[in-house]
C-alpha positions as a printed NumPy array, in Angstrom:
array([[ -9.96 , -60.544, -56.741],
       [-10.221, -59.153, -53.216],
       [ -8.179, -56.387, -51.648],
       [ -5.797, -58.899, -50.128],
       [ -5.362, -60.937, -53.352],
       [ -7.659, -63.795, -52.417],
       [ -9.01 , -66.136, -55.057],
       [-11.982, -68.493, -54.728],
       [-10.267, -70.138, -51.782],
       [-10.808, -69.186, -48.115],
       [ -7.249, -68.41 , -46.984],
       [ -5.125, -65.35 , -47.81 ],
       [ -1.544, -65.613, -48.891],
       [ -0.52 , -61.972, -49.123],
       [  2.511, -61.346, -46.926],
       [  0.996, -58.161, -45.483],
       [ -2.198, -59.97 , -44.551],
       [ -2.435, -60.39 , -40.755],
       [ -3.291, -64.094, -41.312],
       [ -0.326, -64.746, -43.576],
       [  1.615, -67.843, -42.636],
       [ -1.128, -69.893, -40.948],
       [ -1.503, -73.602, -41.363],
       [ -4.425, -73.421, -43.772],
       [ -2.073, -73.249, -46.712],
       [ -0.469, -76.563, -46.093],
       [ -2.837, -78.106, -48.635],
       [ -1.097, -76.195, -51.423],
       [  2.044, -78.163, -50.877],
       [  0.4  , -81.244, -52.391],
       [ -0.579, -79.316, -55.464],
       [  2.903, -77.925, -55.784],
       [  4.211, -81.502, -55.802],
       [  2.47 , -82.162, -59.107],
       [  4.104, -80.552, -62.072],
       [  1.839, -77.98 , -63.732],
       [  3.982, -78.278, -66.847],
       [  2.778, -81.643, -68.173],
       [  5.088, -83.882, -66.245],
       [  8.178, -81.862, -66.947],
       [ 10.601, -81.994, -64.113],
       [ 11.412, -78.759, -62.44 ],
       [ 14.647, -77.633, -64.009],
       [ 15.662, -74.402, -62.441],
       [ 18.525, -73.368, -60.297],
       [ 17.919, -73.425, -56.646],
       [ 18.449, -70.004, -55.131],
       [ 19.294, -69.684, -51.509],
       [ 16.275, -68.426, -49.692],
       [ 15.895, -66.34 , -46.599],
       [ 14.066, -68.544, -44.145],
       [ 10.92 , -67.218, -42.543],
       [ 10.331, -67.938, -38.908],
       [  7.056, -68.094, -37.153],
       [  6.081, -67.714, -33.577],
       [  5.62 , -71.453, -33.114],
       [  9.103, -72.636, -34.124],
       [ 12.49 , -71.876, -35.567],
       [ 11.859, -73.617, -38.944],
       [ 10.606, -72.03 , -42.109],
       [  7.15 , -70.557, -42.071],
       [  4.58 , -72.896, -43.683],
       [  3.508, -71.942, -47.205],
       [  6.539, -69.847, -47.917],
       [  8.552, -72.528, -49.808],
       [  5.552, -73.284, -52.013],
       [  5.469, -69.688, -53.215],
       [  9.211, -69.718, -53.892],
       [  8.955, -72.927, -55.943],
       [  6.071, -71.592, -57.999],
       [  7.966, -68.446, -58.713],
       [ 11.037, -70.387, -59.911],
       [  8.872, -72.611, -62.168],
       [  7.313, -69.553, -63.746],
       [ 10.745, -68.103, -64.509],
       [ 11.903, -71.338, -66.212],
       [  8.795, -71.653, -68.327],
       [  9.105, -68.052, -69.455],
       [ 12.624, -68.741, -70.736],
       [ 11.527, -71.826, -72.657],
       [  8.672, -70.004, -74.324],
       [ 10.953, -67.172, -75.185],
       [ 13.301, -69.526, -76.979],
       [ 10.452, -71.336, -78.812],
       [  8.863, -68.195, -80.248],
       [ 11.953, -66.343, -81.106],
       [ 12.064, -64.118, -78.126],
       [  8.487, -62.884, -78.488],
       [  5.872, -64.521, -76.341],
       [  2.564, -65.352, -78.019],
       [ -0.124, -62.77 , -77.439],
       [ -2.464, -65.367, -76.006],
       [  0.115, -66.345, -73.397],
       [  0.918, -62.839, -72.296],
       [ -0.358, -61.825, -68.939],
       [ -0.992, -58.424, -67.607],
       [  2.716, -57.758, -67.306],
       [  3.489, -59.107, -70.768],
       [  5.405, -62.098, -69.391],
       [  4.504, -65.48 , -70.814],
       [  4.782, -67.726, -67.873],
       [  1.94 , -70.083, -66.933],
       [ -1.058, -69.017, -65.037],
       [ -1.444, -65.6  , -66.589],
       [ -4.711, -65.874, -68.492],
       [ -4.687, -68.977, -70.866],
       [ -3.987, -72.706, -71.314],
       [ -0.509, -74.091, -70.88 ],
       [  1.518, -75.924, -73.585],
       [  4.275, -78.429, -73.422],
       [  7.174, -78.64 , -75.866],
       [  5.077, -80.677, -78.356],
       [  2.274, -78.084, -78.437],
       [ -0.149, -80.054, -76.298],
       [ -2.46 , -77.922, -74.185],
       [ -2.802, -78.677, -70.563],
       [ -4.639, -77.088, -67.75 ],
       [ -3.114, -76.095, -64.441],
       [ -3.499, -79.598, -63.001],
       [ -1.753, -81.361, -65.91 ],
       [ -4.897, -82.616, -67.617],
       [ -5.473, -82.007, -71.336],
       [ -7.122, -78.623, -71.771],
       [-10.608, -78.769, -73.317],
       [-11.37 , -75.059, -73.284],
       [-13.344, -75.179, -70.04 ],
       [-12.744, -73.365, -66.785],
       [-10.56 , -74.981, -64.178],
       [-11.243, -73.663, -60.747],
       [ -8.066, -75.052, -59.373],
       [ -6.062, -73.588, -62.153],
       [ -7.816, -70.269, -61.843],
       [ -7.063, -70.23 , -58.142],
       [ -3.474, -71.15 , -58.797],
       [ -3.273, -68.535, -61.52 ],
       [ -4.534, -65.832, -59.207],
       [ -2.172, -66.814, -56.426],
       [  0.721, -66.943, -58.879],
       [ -0.106, -63.439, -60.117],
       [ -0.396, -62.009, -56.604],
       [  2.839, -63.673, -55.622],
       [  4.555, -62.012, -58.561],
       [  3.136, -58.575, -57.771],
       [  4.018, -58.513, -54.088],
       [  7.307, -60.405, -54.035],
       [  9.272, -58.606, -56.649],
       [ 12.688, -60.166, -57.031],
       [ 15.847, -58.268, -56.245],
       [ 14.17 , -55.931, -53.769],
       [ 12.146, -53.682, -56.045],
       [ 10.159, -51.863, -53.341],
       [ 12.307, -50.391, -50.579],
       [  9.225, -49.398, -48.545],
       [  7.841, -52.933, -48.344],
       [  9.152, -54.693, -45.225],
       [  8.672, -58.079, -47.005],
       [ 10.205, -56.978, -50.291],
       [ 13.131, -59.037, -51.341],
       [ 12.418, -62.023, -49.117],
       [ 12.309, -64.237, -52.214],
       [ 15.486, -62.738, -53.623],
       [ 18.458, -64.95 , -54.435],
       [ 20.853, -62.947, -52.247],
       [ 20.775, -64.868, -49.034],
       [ 21.492, -63.122, -45.796],
       [ 20.912, -59.577, -47.061],
       [ 17.457, -59.146, -45.608],
       [ 16.741, -59.071, -41.898],
       [ 14.111, -61.133, -40.119],
       [ 11.573, -58.615, -38.857],
       [  9.943, -61.162, -36.627],
       [ 13.223, -62.087, -35.02 ],
       [ 14.09 , -58.644, -33.615],
       [ 13.37 , -57.823, -29.982],
       [ 11.236, -54.838, -30.943],
       [  8.938, -56.779, -33.323],
       [  5.445, -57.829, -32.439],
       [  4.853, -61.611, -32.613],
       [  3.374, -62.918, -35.931],
       [ -0.201, -64.191, -36.022],
       [ -0.889, -67.827, -35.182],
       [ -2.622, -70.297, -37.507],
       [ -6.415, -70.432, -37.266],
       [ -6.33 , -73.728, -35.48 ],
       [ -4.134, -72.363, -32.755],
       [ -5.827, -69.023, -32.272],
       [ -7.643, -68.426, -29.037],
       [ -9.414, -65.54 , -27.427],
       [ -7.079, -63.121, -25.764],
       [ -7.352, -63.612, -22.013],
       [ -8.65 , -60.789, -19.895],
       [ -5.817, -58.97 , -18.096],
       [ -5.606, -59.922, -14.481],
       [ -6.118, -57.04 , -12.075],
       [ -2.856, -56.031, -10.619],
       [ -2.283, -55.404,  -6.965],
       [ -1.433, -51.947,  -5.736],
       [  2.168, -53.045,  -5.221],
       [  2.444, -54.204,  -8.892],
       [  1.486, -50.861, -10.378],
       [  4.266, -48.942, -11.97 ],
       [  4.654, -45.214, -11.991],
       [  3.354, -45.017, -15.592],
       [  0.122, -46.791, -14.647],
       [ -2.678, -44.193, -14.246],
       [ -4.356, -46.33 , -11.626],
       [ -7.817, -45.707, -10.209],
       [ -7.556, -41.926, -10.565],
       [ -7.778, -42.057, -14.395],
       [ -4.259, -40.797, -14.795],
       [ -4.763, -37.569, -12.861],
       [ -2.233, -36.593, -10.285],
       [ -3.587, -37.848,  -6.982],
       [ -1.734, -35.837,  -4.356],
       [ -3.173, -37.574,  -1.332],
       [ -2.801, -41.047,  -2.87 ],
       [  0.956, -41.048,  -2.386],
       [  1.592, -41.156,  -6.15 ],
       [  5.078, -40.099,  -7.006],
       [  4.827, -39.541, -10.741],
       [  4.934, -35.762, -10.279],
       [  8.72 , -36.01 , -10.02 ],
       [  9.204, -37.859, -13.341],
       [ 11.577, -36.028, -15.6  ],
       [ 10.939, -37.929, -18.808],
       [  8.984, -40.681, -20.536],
       [  9.462, -44.292, -19.45 ],
       [ 11.14 , -46.843, -21.673],
       [  8.598, -48.972, -23.632],
       [ 10.471, -52.145, -22.749],
       [ 10.212, -51.265, -19.069],
       [  6.499, -50.637, -19.413],
       [  5.887, -54.019, -21.091],
       [  7.902, -55.78 , -18.426],
       [  6.17 , -53.936, -15.567],
       [  9.297, -52.034, -14.523],
       [  9.296, -48.518, -13.192],
       [ 10.679, -45.669, -15.272],
       [ 12.87 , -42.777, -14.379],
       [ 10.34 , -41.278, -12.027],
       [  9.869, -44.376,  -9.874],
       [ 10.393, -43.9  ,  -6.159],
       [ 11.278, -46.262,  -3.393],
       [  9.032, -47.016,  -0.485],
       [ 10.602, -44.282,   1.633],
       [  9.704, -41.667,  -1.005],
       [  6.057, -42.743,  -0.998],
       [  5.93 , -42.649,   2.771],
       [  7.487, -39.18 ,   2.751],
       [  4.928, -37.94 ,   0.25 ],
       [  2.088, -39.414,   2.272],
       [  3.53 , -37.82 ,   5.387],
       [  3.573, -34.397,   3.689],
       [ -0.041, -34.817,   2.655],
       [ -1.026, -35.705,   6.192],
       [  0.879, -32.708,   7.508],
       [ -0.934, -30.373,   5.102],
       [ -4.3  , -31.82 ,   6.086],
       [ -3.427, -31.451,   9.764],
       [ -2.41 , -27.818,   9.308],
       [ -5.588, -27.02 ,   7.383],
       [ -7.775, -28.675,   9.998],
       [ -5.897, -26.916,  12.8  ],
       [ -6.348, -23.539,  11.087],
       [-10.051, -24.137,  10.553],
       [-10.646, -25.273,  14.1  ],
       [ -8.52 , -22.456,  15.539],
       [-10.222, -19.803,  13.415],
       [-13.665, -21.083,  14.323],
       [-12.725, -21.076,  17.986],
       [-11.362, -17.534,  17.828],
       [-14.397, -16.081,  16.097],
       [-16.646, -18.053,  18.387],
       [-14.894, -16.562,  21.388],
       [-15.135, -13.068,  19.927],
       [-18.825, -13.579,  19.241],
       [-19.399, -14.782,  22.8  ],
       [-17.416, -11.892,  24.262],
       [-19.286,  -9.332,  22.159],
       [-22.658, -10.74 ,  23.193],
       [-22.205, -12.042,  26.696],
       [-18.699, -11.276,  27.981],
       [-17.522,  -8.117,  29.732],
       [-15.375,  -5.661,  27.798],
       [-11.688,  -5.347,  28.737],
       [-11.191,  -2.58 ,  31.278],
       [ -8.619,  -1.117,  33.65 ],
       [ -9.219,  -0.824,  37.375],
       [ -8.804,   2.214,  39.606],
       [ -8.395,   5.921,  38.9  ],
       [ -5.346,   5.56 ,  36.713],
       [ -1.641,   6.261,  36.993],
       [ -0.025,   9.549,  37.89 ],
       [  0.772,  10.325,  34.227],
       [ -1.576,  12.914,  32.756],
       [ -2.627,  13.272,  29.136],
       [ -4.74 ,  15.813,  27.257],
       [ -7.546,  14.425,  25.087],
       [ -9.436,  16.624,  22.639],
       [-13.036,  15.649,  21.941],
       [-14.457,  17.076,  18.703],
       [-17.815,  18.736,  18.517],
       [-20.743,  16.384,  18.006],
       [-18.758,  13.273,  18.99 ],
       [-20.775,  10.251,  20.125],
       [-19.813,   7.855,  22.892],
       [-17.986,   5.489,  20.534],
       [-15.909,   8.341,  19.063],
       [-15.042,   9.595,  22.554],
       [-14.089,   6.048,  23.54 ],
       [-11.807,   5.727,  20.518],
       [-10.031,   8.959,  21.428],
       [ -9.573,   7.844,  25.027],
       [ -8.287,   4.408,  24.019],
       [ -5.811,   5.921,  21.542],
       [ -4.463,   8.162,  24.335],
       [ -4.128,   5.186,  26.721],
       [ -6.829,   6.395,  29.118],
       [ -9.234,   3.443,  28.809],
       [ -8.572,  -0.144,  27.772],
       [-11.474,  -0.607,  25.341],
       [-14.126,   1.439,  23.586],
       [-16.898,  -0.919,  24.678],
       [-15.971,  -0.433,  28.327],
       [-16.28 ,   3.362,  28.018],
       [-19.563,   3.227,  26.093],
       [-20.999,   0.899,  28.718],
       [-19.838,   3.128,  31.609],
       [-21.228,   6.236,  29.913],
       [-24.597,   4.538,  29.472],
       [-24.686,   3.553,  33.154],
       [-24.024,   7.135,  34.285],
       [-27.162,   9.292,  34.416],
       [-25.189,  12.384,  33.259],
       [-23.066,  10.532,  30.743],
       [-24.713,  12.254,  27.796],
       [-23.599,  15.685,  29.102],
       [-19.979,  15.211,  28.102],
       [-19.25 ,  18.07 ,  25.712],
       [-16.643,  18.793,  23.116],
       [-13.415,  20.243,  24.336],
       [-10.07 ,  19.441,  25.828],
       [ -9.833,  17.218,  28.902],
       [ -6.917,  16.607,  31.24 ],
       [ -7.122,  12.905,  32.18 ],
       [ -4.913,  10.118,  33.534],
       [ -3.652,   7.045,  31.768],
       [ -5.017,   3.538,  32.448],
       [ -8.201,   4.681,  34.146],
       [-11.244,   2.508,  34.57 ],
       [-13.989,   3.51 ,  32.164],
       [-16.24 ,   4.522,  35.061],
       [-13.553,   6.811,  36.527],
       [-12.939,   8.395,  33.115],
       [-16.626,   9.26 ,  32.692],
       [-16.825,  10.855,  36.154],
       [-13.673,  12.922,  35.602],
       [-14.854,  14.201,  32.239],
       [-18.059,  15.438,  33.902],
       [-15.971,  17.421,  36.385],
       [-15.232,  20.981,  35.129],
       [-11.773,  20.804,  36.714],
       [-10.69 ,  18.236,  34.137],
       [-11.672,  20.37 ,  31.175],
       [ -8.774,  22.045,  29.44 ],
       [-11.051,  24.211,  27.328],
       [-11.302,  27.817,  26.341],
       [-14.809,  29.191,  25.838],
       [-15.454,  32.197,  23.614],
       [-18.827,  33.679,  24.485],
       [-21.22 ,  35.481,  22.155],
       [-20.471,  39.198,  21.793],
       [-17.124,  38.873,  23.56 ],
       [-14.481,  41.314,  22.341],
       [-11.12 ,  40.15 ,  21.11 ],
       [ -9.219,  41.814,  23.891],
       [-11.053,  39.656,  26.393],
       [-10.379,  36.498,  24.353],
       [ -6.657,  37.294,  24.202],
       [ -6.474,  37.611,  27.958],
       [ -8.29 ,  34.289,  28.386],
       [ -5.847,  32.515,  26.069],
       [ -2.856,  33.865,  27.971],
       [ -4.317,  32.588,  31.202],
       [ -5.283,  29.188,  29.83 ],
       [ -1.895,  28.543,  28.257],
       [  0.092,  30.009,  31.153],
       [  1.526,  32.856,  29.054],
       [  2.503,  36.358,  30.031],
       [ -0.242,  38.961,  29.778],
       [ -0.402,  40.521,  26.312],
       [  1.374,  37.618,  24.573],
       [ -1.609,  36.549,  22.507],
       [ -2.586,  40.161,  21.633],
       [  0.918,  40.755,  20.301],
       [  0.797,  37.56 ,  18.22 ],
       [ -2.593,  38.566,  16.777],
       [ -1.336,  42.006,  15.8  ],
       [  1.789,  40.703,  14.065],
       [  0.535,  37.49 ,  12.483],
       [ -3.147,  38.12 ,  11.675],
       [ -2.473,  37.81 ,   7.921],
       [ -1.347,  34.173,   8.362],
       [ -4.27 ,  33.037,  10.501],
       [ -6.744,  32.318,   7.684],
       [ -8.879,  35.457,   7.394],
       [-11.12 ,  35.675,   4.301],
       [-10.246,  38.044,   1.467],
       [-13.047,  40.497,   2.319],
       [-11.817,  41.006,   5.913],
       [ -9.758,  44.049,   7.043],
       [-10.563,  46.283,   4.065],
       [-10.533,  49.475,   6.139],
       [ -7.442,  51.104,   7.551],
       [ -9.42 ,  52.426,  10.544],
       [-10.113,  48.916,  11.851],
       [ -8.61 ,  48.61 ,  15.317],
       [ -8.289,  44.785,  15.317],
       [ -8.376,  42.808,  12.029],
       [ -9.392,  39.648,  13.935],
       [-12.428,  41.29 ,  15.561],
       [-15.566,  39.401,  14.638],
       [-13.571,  36.29 ,  13.515],
       [-12.898,  34.625,  16.863],
       [-16.123,  32.689,  16.647],
       [-17.974,  31.939,  19.903],
       [-17.447,  28.249,  20.755],
       [-15.473,  25.926,  23.039],
       [-11.881,  25.219,  21.986],
       [ -9.304,  22.772,  23.378],
       [ -6.507,  24.715,  25.035],
       [ -3.84 ,  22.49 ,  26.55 ],
       [ -0.779,  23.885,  28.276],
       [  1.578,  22.86 ,  25.49 ],
       [ -0.372,  24.664,  22.772],
       [  0.711,  27.9  ,  21.129],
       [ -1.612,  30.94 ,  20.921],
       [ -1.49 ,  31.115,  17.135],
       [ -2.812,  27.558,  16.972],
       [ -5.844,  28.549,  19.054],
       [ -6.424,  31.691,  16.981],
       [ -6.302,  29.645,  13.771],
       [ -8.923,  27.274,  15.14 ],
       [-11.23 ,  30.189,  15.986],
       [-10.841,  31.876,  12.596],
       [-11.42 ,  28.558,  10.836],
       [-14.614,  28.049,  12.815],
       [-15.795,  31.573,  11.865],
       [-15.162,  30.905,   8.173],
       [-17.11 ,  27.685,   8.45 ],
       [-20.097,  29.375,  10.073],
       [-20.109,  32.39 ,   7.758],
       [-19.924,  30.135,   4.723],
       [-23.435,  28.923,   5.509],
       [-24.757,  32.346,   4.513],
       [-24.337,  34.128,   1.238],
       [-22.794,  37.178,   2.86 ],
       [-21.882,  38.841,  -0.422],
       [-25.386,  38.413,  -1.79 ],
       [-26.937,  39.498,   1.483],
       [-24.766,  42.601,   1.589],
       [-26.018,  43.692,  -1.822],
       [-29.598,  42.869,  -0.907],
       [-29.444,  44.888,   2.32 ],
       [-27.7  ,  47.893,   0.763],
       [-24.335,  47.228,   2.434],
       [-20.937,  47.639,   0.868],
       [-19.359,  44.234,   1.622],
       [-19.722,  41.065,   3.718],
       [-17.665,  42.598,   6.5  ],
       [-20.438,  45.133,   7.107],
       [-22.922,  42.268,   7.531],
       [-20.721,  40.888,  10.312],
       [-20.473,  44.406,  11.757],
       [-24.275,  44.72 ,  11.892],
       [-24.421,  41.314,  13.607],
       [-21.907,  42.496,  16.201],
       [-24.026,  45.621,  16.91 ],
       [-27.174,  43.484,  17.262],
       [-25.301,  41.168,  19.625],
       [-24.015,  44.082,  21.749],
       [-27.288,  46.08 ,  22.013],
       [-29.798,  43.252,  22.3  ],
       [-30.614,  41.783,  25.683],
       [-32.229,  38.54 ,  24.535],
       [-32.295,  36.672,  21.289],
       [-35.888,  37.76 ,  20.84 ],
       [-34.591,  41.315,  20.488],
       [-32.171,  40.559,  17.685],
       [-34.405,  40.82 ,  14.605],
       [-36.019,  44.11 ,  15.767],
       [-32.599,  45.467,  16.672],
       [-31.362,  44.633,  13.141],
       [-34.331,  46.593,  11.727],
       [-33.366,  49.609,  13.888],
       [-29.851,  49.527,  12.361],
       [-31.06 ,  49.317,   8.771],
       [-33.769,  51.986,   9.291],
       [-31.282,  54.484,  10.772],
       [-28.868,  53.9  ,   7.867],
       [-31.509,  54.92 ,   5.36 ],
       [-31.033,  58.27 ,   3.592],
       [-34.619,  59.18 ,   4.537],
       [-33.727,  59.13 ,   8.229],
       [-34.133,  62.76 ,   9.297],
       [-34.493,  61.943,  12.996],
       [-30.894,  60.835,  13.637],
       [-29.556,  61.907,  10.239],
       [-28.214,  58.368,   9.403],
       [-26.351,  58.221,  12.712],
       [-26.707,  55.021,  14.704],
       [-25.965,  56.699,  18.082],
       [-25.142,  53.336,  19.802],
       [-23.416,  53.501,  23.183],
       [-21.801,  50.128,  22.439],
       [-19.578,  51.616,  19.733],
       [-18.265,  54.265,  22.058],
       [-17.623,  51.736,  24.798],
       [-15.723,  49.558,  22.277],
       [-13.331,  52.295,  21.264],
       [-12.861,  53.141,  24.926],
       [-12.473,  49.533,  25.94 ],
       [-15.199,  49.819,  28.527],
       [-18.808,  48.834,  29.219],
       [-20.445,  51.866,  30.732],
       [-24.098,  52.809,  30.718],
       [-24.036,  56.31 ,  32.123],
       [-22.192,  58.369,  29.535],
       [-22.684,  62.138,  29.365],
       [-24.16 ,  63.489,  26.185],
       [-21.486,  66.113,  25.789],
       [-18.691,  63.541,  26.07 ],
       [-20.159,  61.054,  23.674],
       [-21.239,  63.521,  21.046],
       [-17.984,  65.377,  20.895],
       [-15.485,  62.443,  20.866],
       [-13.94 ,  62.181,  17.398],
       [-13.342,  58.564,  16.519],
       [-14.434,  56.462,  13.528],
       [-16.056,  54.001,  15.937],
       [-18.111,  56.722,  17.631],
       [-21.525,  56.463,  15.948],
       [-22.65 ,  59.605,  17.779],
       [-19.991,  61.512,  15.888],
       [-19.939,  59.718,  12.468],
       [-22.745,  58.563,  10.229],
       [-23.156,  55.001,   9.187],
       [-21.51 ,  51.836,  10.473],
       [-18.211,  51.684,  12.353],
       [-15.121,  50.51 ,  10.365],
       [-15.502,  46.923,  11.58 ],
       [-17.175,  44.624,  14.07 ],
       [-17.131,  45.592,  17.769],
       [-17.262,  41.978,  18.997],
       [-17.773,  38.378,  17.965],
       [-21.43 ,  37.783,  17.112],
       [-23.071,  34.433,  17.629],
       [-25.332,  32.448,  15.338],
       [-28.624,  34.101,  16.323],
       [-27.228,  37.621,  15.914],
       [-25.882,  36.689,  12.475],
       [-29.241,  35.265,  11.43 ],
       [-30.978,  38.458,  12.54 ],
       [-28.499,  40.591,  10.595],
       [-29.251,  38.823,   7.318],
       [-32.984,  38.53 ,   8.029],
       [-34.405,  41.47 ,  10.016],
       [-38.092,  41.542,  10.95 ],
       [-38.8  ,  44.438,   8.554],
       [-40.485,  46.667,  11.145],
       [-40.209,  50.489,  11.124],
       [-38.481,  50.513,  14.475],
       [-36.345,  53.581,  15.066],
       [-35.797,  53.617,  18.853],
       [-35.317,  51.138,  21.705],
       [-34.791,  51.276,  25.47 ],
       [-34.743,  48.824,  28.364],
       [-36.369,  50.113,  31.496],
       [-35.652,  47.162,  33.806],
       [-32.537,  45.785,  32.062],
       [-34.322,  42.536,  31.216],
       [-36.604,  43.55 ,  28.395],
       [-36.155,  45.872,  25.438],
       [-38.947,  48.155,  24.257],
       [-38.965,  49.246,  20.609],
       [-40.746,  52.313,  19.227],
       [-41.287,  53.852,  15.776],
       [-41.489,  57.569,  16.697],
       [-39.469,  59.921,  18.796],
       [-42.509,  60.853,  20.928],
       [-43.064,  57.245,  21.939],
       [-39.419,  56.934,  22.748],
       [-39.367,  60.042,  24.94 ],
       [-42.201,  58.625,  27.06 ],
       [-40.152,  55.47 ,  27.72 ],
       [-37.108,  57.55 ,  28.593],
       [-39.138,  59.415,  31.226],
       [-40.164,  56.116,  32.838],
       [-36.564,  54.965,  32.823],
       [-35.392,  58.096,  34.637],
       [-38.133,  57.841,  37.242],
       [-37.223,  54.21 ,  37.947],
       [-33.604,  55.077,  38.178],
       [-34.187,  57.978,  40.566],
       [-36.213,  55.758,  42.883],
       [-33.655,  53.09 ,  42.887]])
């Protein structure tokens, strides 16, 4: 027996079979007309049956009544056999379920004991195909149509029950799928006709495979829930369906977005194209004329290139663009001579006018500290540059020197006349009218710290036999004051170190420099009497005291500082300049006395 309860025949009868109810079973009705019980009339009560309805009509489904009749006949025969054998069916008549109704595994008997086969013919012990087929169908019918609704999970259970009207017709509900058609009426399912764009519903994925097509005008993005299945089968839109105005609005938004994107792309390309053209071929933006009457001070840092200068001028409102200034500076033959410093310029000047004014010394608001210059001279220059009363800057330096940024090793001697001496580094500093003197002094001290940091002054002091870094700066100031040219500096440094040696028995470790006496006197004299200079008691008088003065006597420059940390190593002990342009150095006193004689002769003639 097959999975669907088929016998030797070709048609299924199982109610759950998808082909159940087709017209191929109509031939069984003729067999059912003949009594399988040896001509005995069918004596059984007629139970009301639940009609089965097919797709092709409202009458009973073909083949269903046959199964009901066979079931009733089997029930009647089982009762008769039960009465004949005293309530116990013969073992040879018992089927698989132990019920002795016909068709369950043996020949059939009438009331007189005559054996008959399934077709009513006398049974000769052979095999009856028809009976076997009927037996198998009877058995399957019993197993799957249990009376009185035995299986609650079977949708067809209880359809043969005697309680009419208690079972629903599953094919008659609106939600049921239509039952299969008989084989003779079956036909290939037609191909679905392609729908027009207007027939598509909002649940139809369409040509975009169900993805959300923004630019296609699809409006399913606004759906709030699933569509009703009935609406989908009938081609109706669900909750998210939109009217024609909604689709047009969505399409209009998409077009607007595309237009904005294209406008941005075209506009951006045009802007950058214009900038590229201007940077390569166009003239830079520039003012015209010599500017307005409003003046502004611009500070140019040291080592600034043309582009940096142009940025400073543009930020101050002097020029209109950096490119215009760079171009004007390149066109001017002296444009590369613009130096660091402070410049008094006008606003909204043409780049060419700005370059010319910056080359004019009158526009420079700068203060220059020269090499070897004493602090007292620098203070006076600051007062003049800033328009202050004479002595203002000197008073500020005396009171506020501790807050101006001096290094820790500065001012370690109470005999120092000016703690800032040697720390106002020679350079050019911006000095506008609105500046304060302490700001300028801070800039100078900061520059000195920066320059001195390039040398290991502490290490050099120990190497040269000096007490501290301040003495290295002091030696540099002496070299700067006594030397005439930079070529003299290294030999002059050797003179200082040789006279400081304990083995010096010529000057007895005295430097005997006129520059130290002039410093304490605040003068710059050459002709000083021996009696005056040797008898003036002051720590800065090197004719009176041995060794170095308490501190620097001026502000040494870079070359003097280099010579102080790296003397030439010669045994020079004396020096003199006969013509005031060249310095002659000697090792012995005799050689020196000869040069002194020449100096006096030249001086007497002159």
